[in-house]
Amino acid sequence: MRHAAIIGGLSASLLLVSAAQANNSMDVGMHKISAEGVGESIGSITLEDTEHGLLLTPELSDLETGPHGFHVHQNPSCEAQENDSGHMTAGLYAGGHYDPEETGSHKGPYDDGHLGDLPVLIVDEDGNATLPVLAPRLSVEDVKGRSIMIHEGGDNYSDDPEALGGGGSRVGCGIVEASDDSE
């Protein structure tokens, strides 16, 4: 009888943990972006809280092979906007890297710079990104109401020799909804 109660209690605990984990994950639809605006879908990224930080699991396709800068941006938009030079720029409405502490410094996901700095996104020779990355300083709650941006080219996690890690244009974007409607 005592063993049945213990097993029942363990089963209930596992169900509660599973339910809690389900509430701390969400999918973000990702799209190609350009100066003309938001384009076709390139897949999704699953965001999930873990004991070590935010796990981002991409299921993306139709990207250029190699490493890409990968960041959480301040605003929940993927739309193009006119830059200071008067040219339309892909994803500019997303604003800059998420930096709630106003560090003004691009130091990567493991240092005290922008909180929105993520590990680089790796795209295989077939144009697919499926390798999960871990952002140890973030949670799902931190990124709600923001956007996730993919940049052309890599990221050296430094502002030297080029600002923001030397990554190129914004090429992919998804909006992280402020509330999870799947509940």
CSV table of C-alpha atoms in Angstrom, one decimal:
chain,number,residue,atom,x,y,z
A,1,MET,CA,0.0,0.0,0.0
A,2,ARG,CA,2.8,2.4,0.9
A,3,HIS,CA,4.6,1.6,-2.4
A,4,ALA,CA,1.4,2.4,-4.3
A,5,ALA,CA,1.2,5.8,-2.6
A,6,ILE,CA,4.8,6.6,-3.4
A,7,ILE,CA,4.4,5.5,-7.0
A,8,GLY,CA,1.2,7.5,-7.3
A,9,GLY,CA,3.0,10.6,-5.8
A,10,LEU,CA,5.9,10.2,-8.2
A,11,SER,CA,3.6,9.9,-11.2
A,12,ALA,CA,1.7,13.0,-10.1
A,13,SER,CA,5.0,14.9,-9.7
A,14,LEU,CA,6.1,13.8,-13.2
A,15,LEU,CA,2.8,15.0,-14.7
A,16,LEU,CA,3.2,18.4,-13.0
A,17,VAL,CA,6.8,18.7,-14.2
A,18,SER,CA,5.7,17.8,-17.7
A,19,ALA,CA,2.8,20.4,-17.6
A,20,ALA,CA,5.2,23.1,-16.2
A,21,GLN,CA,7.7,22.4,-19.0
A,22,ALA,CA,4.9,22.5,-21.6
A,23,ASN,CA,3.9,26.0,-20.3
A,24,ASN,CA,7.5,27.2,-20.6
A,25,SER,CA,8.0,26.4,-24.3
A,26,MET,CA,6.7,28.0,-27.5
A,27,ASP,CA,7.2,27.9,-31.2
A,28,VAL,CA,8.2,31.0,-33.2
A,29,GLY,CA,7.5,31.0,-36.9
A,30,MET,CA,10.4,32.4,-38.9
A,31,HIS,CA,10.4,34.2,-42.3
A,32,LYS,CA,12.7,35.5,-44.9
A,33,ILE,CA,13.0,39.3,-44.8
A,34,SER,CA,14.2,41.9,-47.2
A,35,ALA,CA,13.9,45.6,-47.9
A,36,GLU,CA,10.5,44.9,-49.4
A,37,GLY,CA,9.2,43.3,-46.1
A,38,VAL,CA,8.4,39.9,-44.7
A,39,GLY,CA,8.5,37.0,-47.1
A,40,GLU,CA,8.0,33.3,-47.2
A,41,SER,CA,8.3,31.0,-44.2
A,42,ILE,CA,11.6,29.3,-43.6
A,43,GLY,CA,10.4,27.2,-40.6
A,44,SER,CA,10.3,27.7,-36.9
A,45,ILE,CA,12.3,27.8,-33.7
A,46,THR,CA,11.1,26.1,-30.5
A,47,LEU,CA,11.9,28.0,-27.3
A,48,GLU,CA,12.1,26.1,-24.1
A,49,ASP,CA,13.2,26.9,-20.6
A,50,THR,CA,15.7,24.5,-19.1
A,51,GLU,CA,17.6,24.6,-15.8
A,52,HIS,CA,20.6,25.9,-17.8
A,53,GLY,CA,18.8,28.7,-19.7
A,54,LEU,CA,16.8,29.1,-22.9
A,55,LEU,CA,17.1,26.3,-25.4
A,56,LEU,CA,16.4,27.4,-29.0
A,57,THR,CA,15.8,24.4,-31.3
A,58,PRO,CA,15.6,25.5,-35.0
A,59,GLU,CA,13.8,23.7,-37.8
A,60,LEU,CA,14.8,26.0,-40.6
A,61,SER,CA,15.5,25.7,-44.3
A,62,ASP,CA,16.4,27.7,-47.3
A,63,LEU,CA,19.3,29.6,-45.7
A,64,GLU,CA,22.8,30.3,-46.8
A,65,THR,CA,25.3,27.6,-45.6
A,66,GLY,CA,27.6,28.6,-42.7
A,67,PRO,CA,27.4,30.5,-39.4
A,68,HIS,CA,24.9,33.3,-39.0
A,69,GLY,CA,24.5,36.0,-36.4
A,70,PHE,CA,21.5,35.2,-34.2
A,71,HIS,CA,19.9,37.6,-31.7
A,72,VAL,CA,16.9,38.6,-29.8
A,73,HIS,CA,15.9,42.1,-30.9
A,74,GLN,CA,14.0,44.7,-28.9
A,75,ASN,CA,10.7,45.0,-30.8
A,76,PRO,CA,8.2,42.5,-31.9
A,77,SER,CA,8.4,43.3,-35.6
A,78,CYS,CA,10.1,42.0,-38.7
A,79,GLU,CA,9.0,44.8,-41.0
A,80,ALA,CA,11.4,46.8,-43.1
A,81,GLN,CA,12.0,50.5,-42.3
A,82,GLU,CA,13.8,53.4,-43.8
A,83,ASN,CA,17.3,53.8,-42.3
A,84,ASP,CA,19.1,57.1,-41.7
A,85,SER,CA,20.4,57.2,-45.3
A,86,GLY,CA,16.8,57.0,-46.6
A,87,HIS,CA,17.1,53.3,-47.8
A,88,MET,CA,14.6,50.6,-46.8
A,89,THR,CA,16.3,48.1,-44.6
A,90,ALA,CA,15.1,44.6,-43.8
A,91,GLY,CA,13.8,44.0,-40.3
A,92,LEU,CA,14.8,47.5,-39.1
A,93,TYR,CA,11.5,47.9,-37.1
A,94,ALA,CA,12.8,45.1,-34.8
A,95,GLY,CA,15.2,47.7,-33.3
A,96,GLY,CA,18.5,46.7,-31.9
A,97,HIS,CA,19.7,43.8,-29.8
A,98,TYR,CA,17.7,43.3,-26.7
A,99,ASP,CA,19.7,45.1,-24.0
A,100,PRO,CA,17.6,45.8,-20.9
A,101,GLU,CA,20.6,46.7,-18.8
A,102,GLU,CA,21.7,49.3,-21.5
A,103,THR,CA,25.2,47.9,-21.6
A,104,GLY,CA,25.6,49.1,-25.2
A,105,SER,CA,28.1,46.2,-25.7
A,106,HIS,CA,28.0,43.2,-27.9
A,107,LYS,CA,29.9,40.4,-26.0
A,108,GLY,CA,28.0,37.3,-26.9
A,109,PRO,CA,25.7,35.0,-24.9
A,110,TYR,CA,28.1,34.1,-22.1
A,111,ASP,CA,29.3,37.6,-21.1
A,112,ASP,CA,27.7,40.8,-19.6
A,113,GLY,CA,26.8,42.6,-22.9
A,114,HIS,CA,23.4,42.6,-24.7
A,115,LEU,CA,21.1,40.0,-23.2
A,116,GLY,CA,19.8,39.3,-26.7
A,117,ASP,CA,23.1,38.0,-28.0
A,118,LEU,CA,22.6,34.3,-28.9
A,119,PRO,CA,25.1,31.6,-29.9
A,120,VAL,CA,25.7,31.6,-33.7
A,121,LEU,CA,23.2,29.7,-35.8
A,122,ILE,CA,24.8,27.0,-37.9
A,123,VAL,CA,23.4,26.2,-41.3
A,124,ASP,CA,24.4,22.9,-43.0
A,125,GLU,CA,25.4,22.4,-46.6
A,126,ASP,CA,21.7,21.8,-47.6
A,127,GLY,CA,20.6,25.2,-46.2
A,128,ASN,CA,19.0,23.7,-43.0
A,129,ALA,CA,19.5,24.8,-39.4
A,130,THR,CA,18.6,22.1,-36.9
A,131,LEU,CA,21.4,22.4,-34.3
A,132,PRO,CA,20.0,23.6,-30.9
A,133,VAL,CA,21.7,26.4,-29.1
A,134,LEU,CA,21.5,27.4,-25.4
A,135,ALA,CA,21.3,31.0,-24.2
A,136,PRO,CA,22.2,30.7,-20.5
A,137,ARG,CA,21.1,34.2,-19.4
A,138,LEU,CA,17.6,34.1,-21.0
A,139,SER,CA,14.2,32.5,-20.4
A,140,VAL,CA,11.0,32.2,-22.5
A,141,GLU,CA,9.5,35.0,-20.4
A,142,ASP,CA,12.5,37.3,-21.3
A,143,VAL,CA,11.9,37.0,-25.0
A,144,LYS,CA,8.1,37.3,-25.1
A,145,GLY,CA,7.1,40.4,-27.0
A,146,ARG,CA,10.4,40.6,-28.9
A,147,SER,CA,11.8,39.3,-32.2
A,148,ILE,CA,14.4,36.7,-33.1
A,149,MET,CA,16.7,37.8,-35.9
A,150,ILE,CA,19.0,35.8,-38.2
A,151,HIS,CA,21.8,37.8,-39.8
A,152,GLU,CA,23.8,37.1,-43.0
A,153,GLY,CA,27.3,35.9,-42.0
A,154,GLY,CA,28.8,35.0,-38.7
A,155,ASP,CA,29.3,36.8,-35.4
A,156,ASN,CA,32.5,37.2,-33.4
A,157,TYR,CA,30.8,38.4,-30.3
A,158,SER,CA,32.7,41.7,-30.3
A,159,ASP,CA,32.3,45.2,-31.5
A,160,ASP,CA,35.8,45.1,-32.9
A,161,PRO,CA,36.8,45.2,-35.7
A,162,GLU,CA,33.1,45.8,-36.8
A,163,ALA,CA,30.1,46.7,-34.6
A,164,LEU,CA,27.7,43.9,-33.5
A,165,GLY,CA,30.1,41.1,-34.4
A,166,GLY,CA,30.5,41.9,-38.0
A,167,GLY,CA,27.4,40.1,-39.1
A,168,GLY,CA,25.7,41.3,-42.2
A,169,SER,CA,22.1,42.1,-43.3
A,170,ARG,CA,19.1,40.8,-41.5
A,171,VAL,CA,17.8,37.9,-43.5
A,172,GLY,CA,15.4,36.0,-41.3
A,173,CYS,CA,13.0,37.0,-38.5
A,174,GLY,CA,10.3,35.8,-36.2
A,175,ILE,CA,8.1,37.5,-33.7
A,176,VAL,CA,7.8,36.0,-30.2
A,177,GLU,CA,4.3,36.6,-29.1
A,178,ALA,CA,3.7,38.4,-25.8
A,179,SER,CA,1.5,35.6,-24.6
A,180,ASP,CA,1.3,31.9,-25.4
A,181,ASP,CA,-2.1,31.3,-26.9
A,182,SER,CA,-1.7,27.6,-26.9
A,183,GLU,CA,-2.8,27.2,-23.3
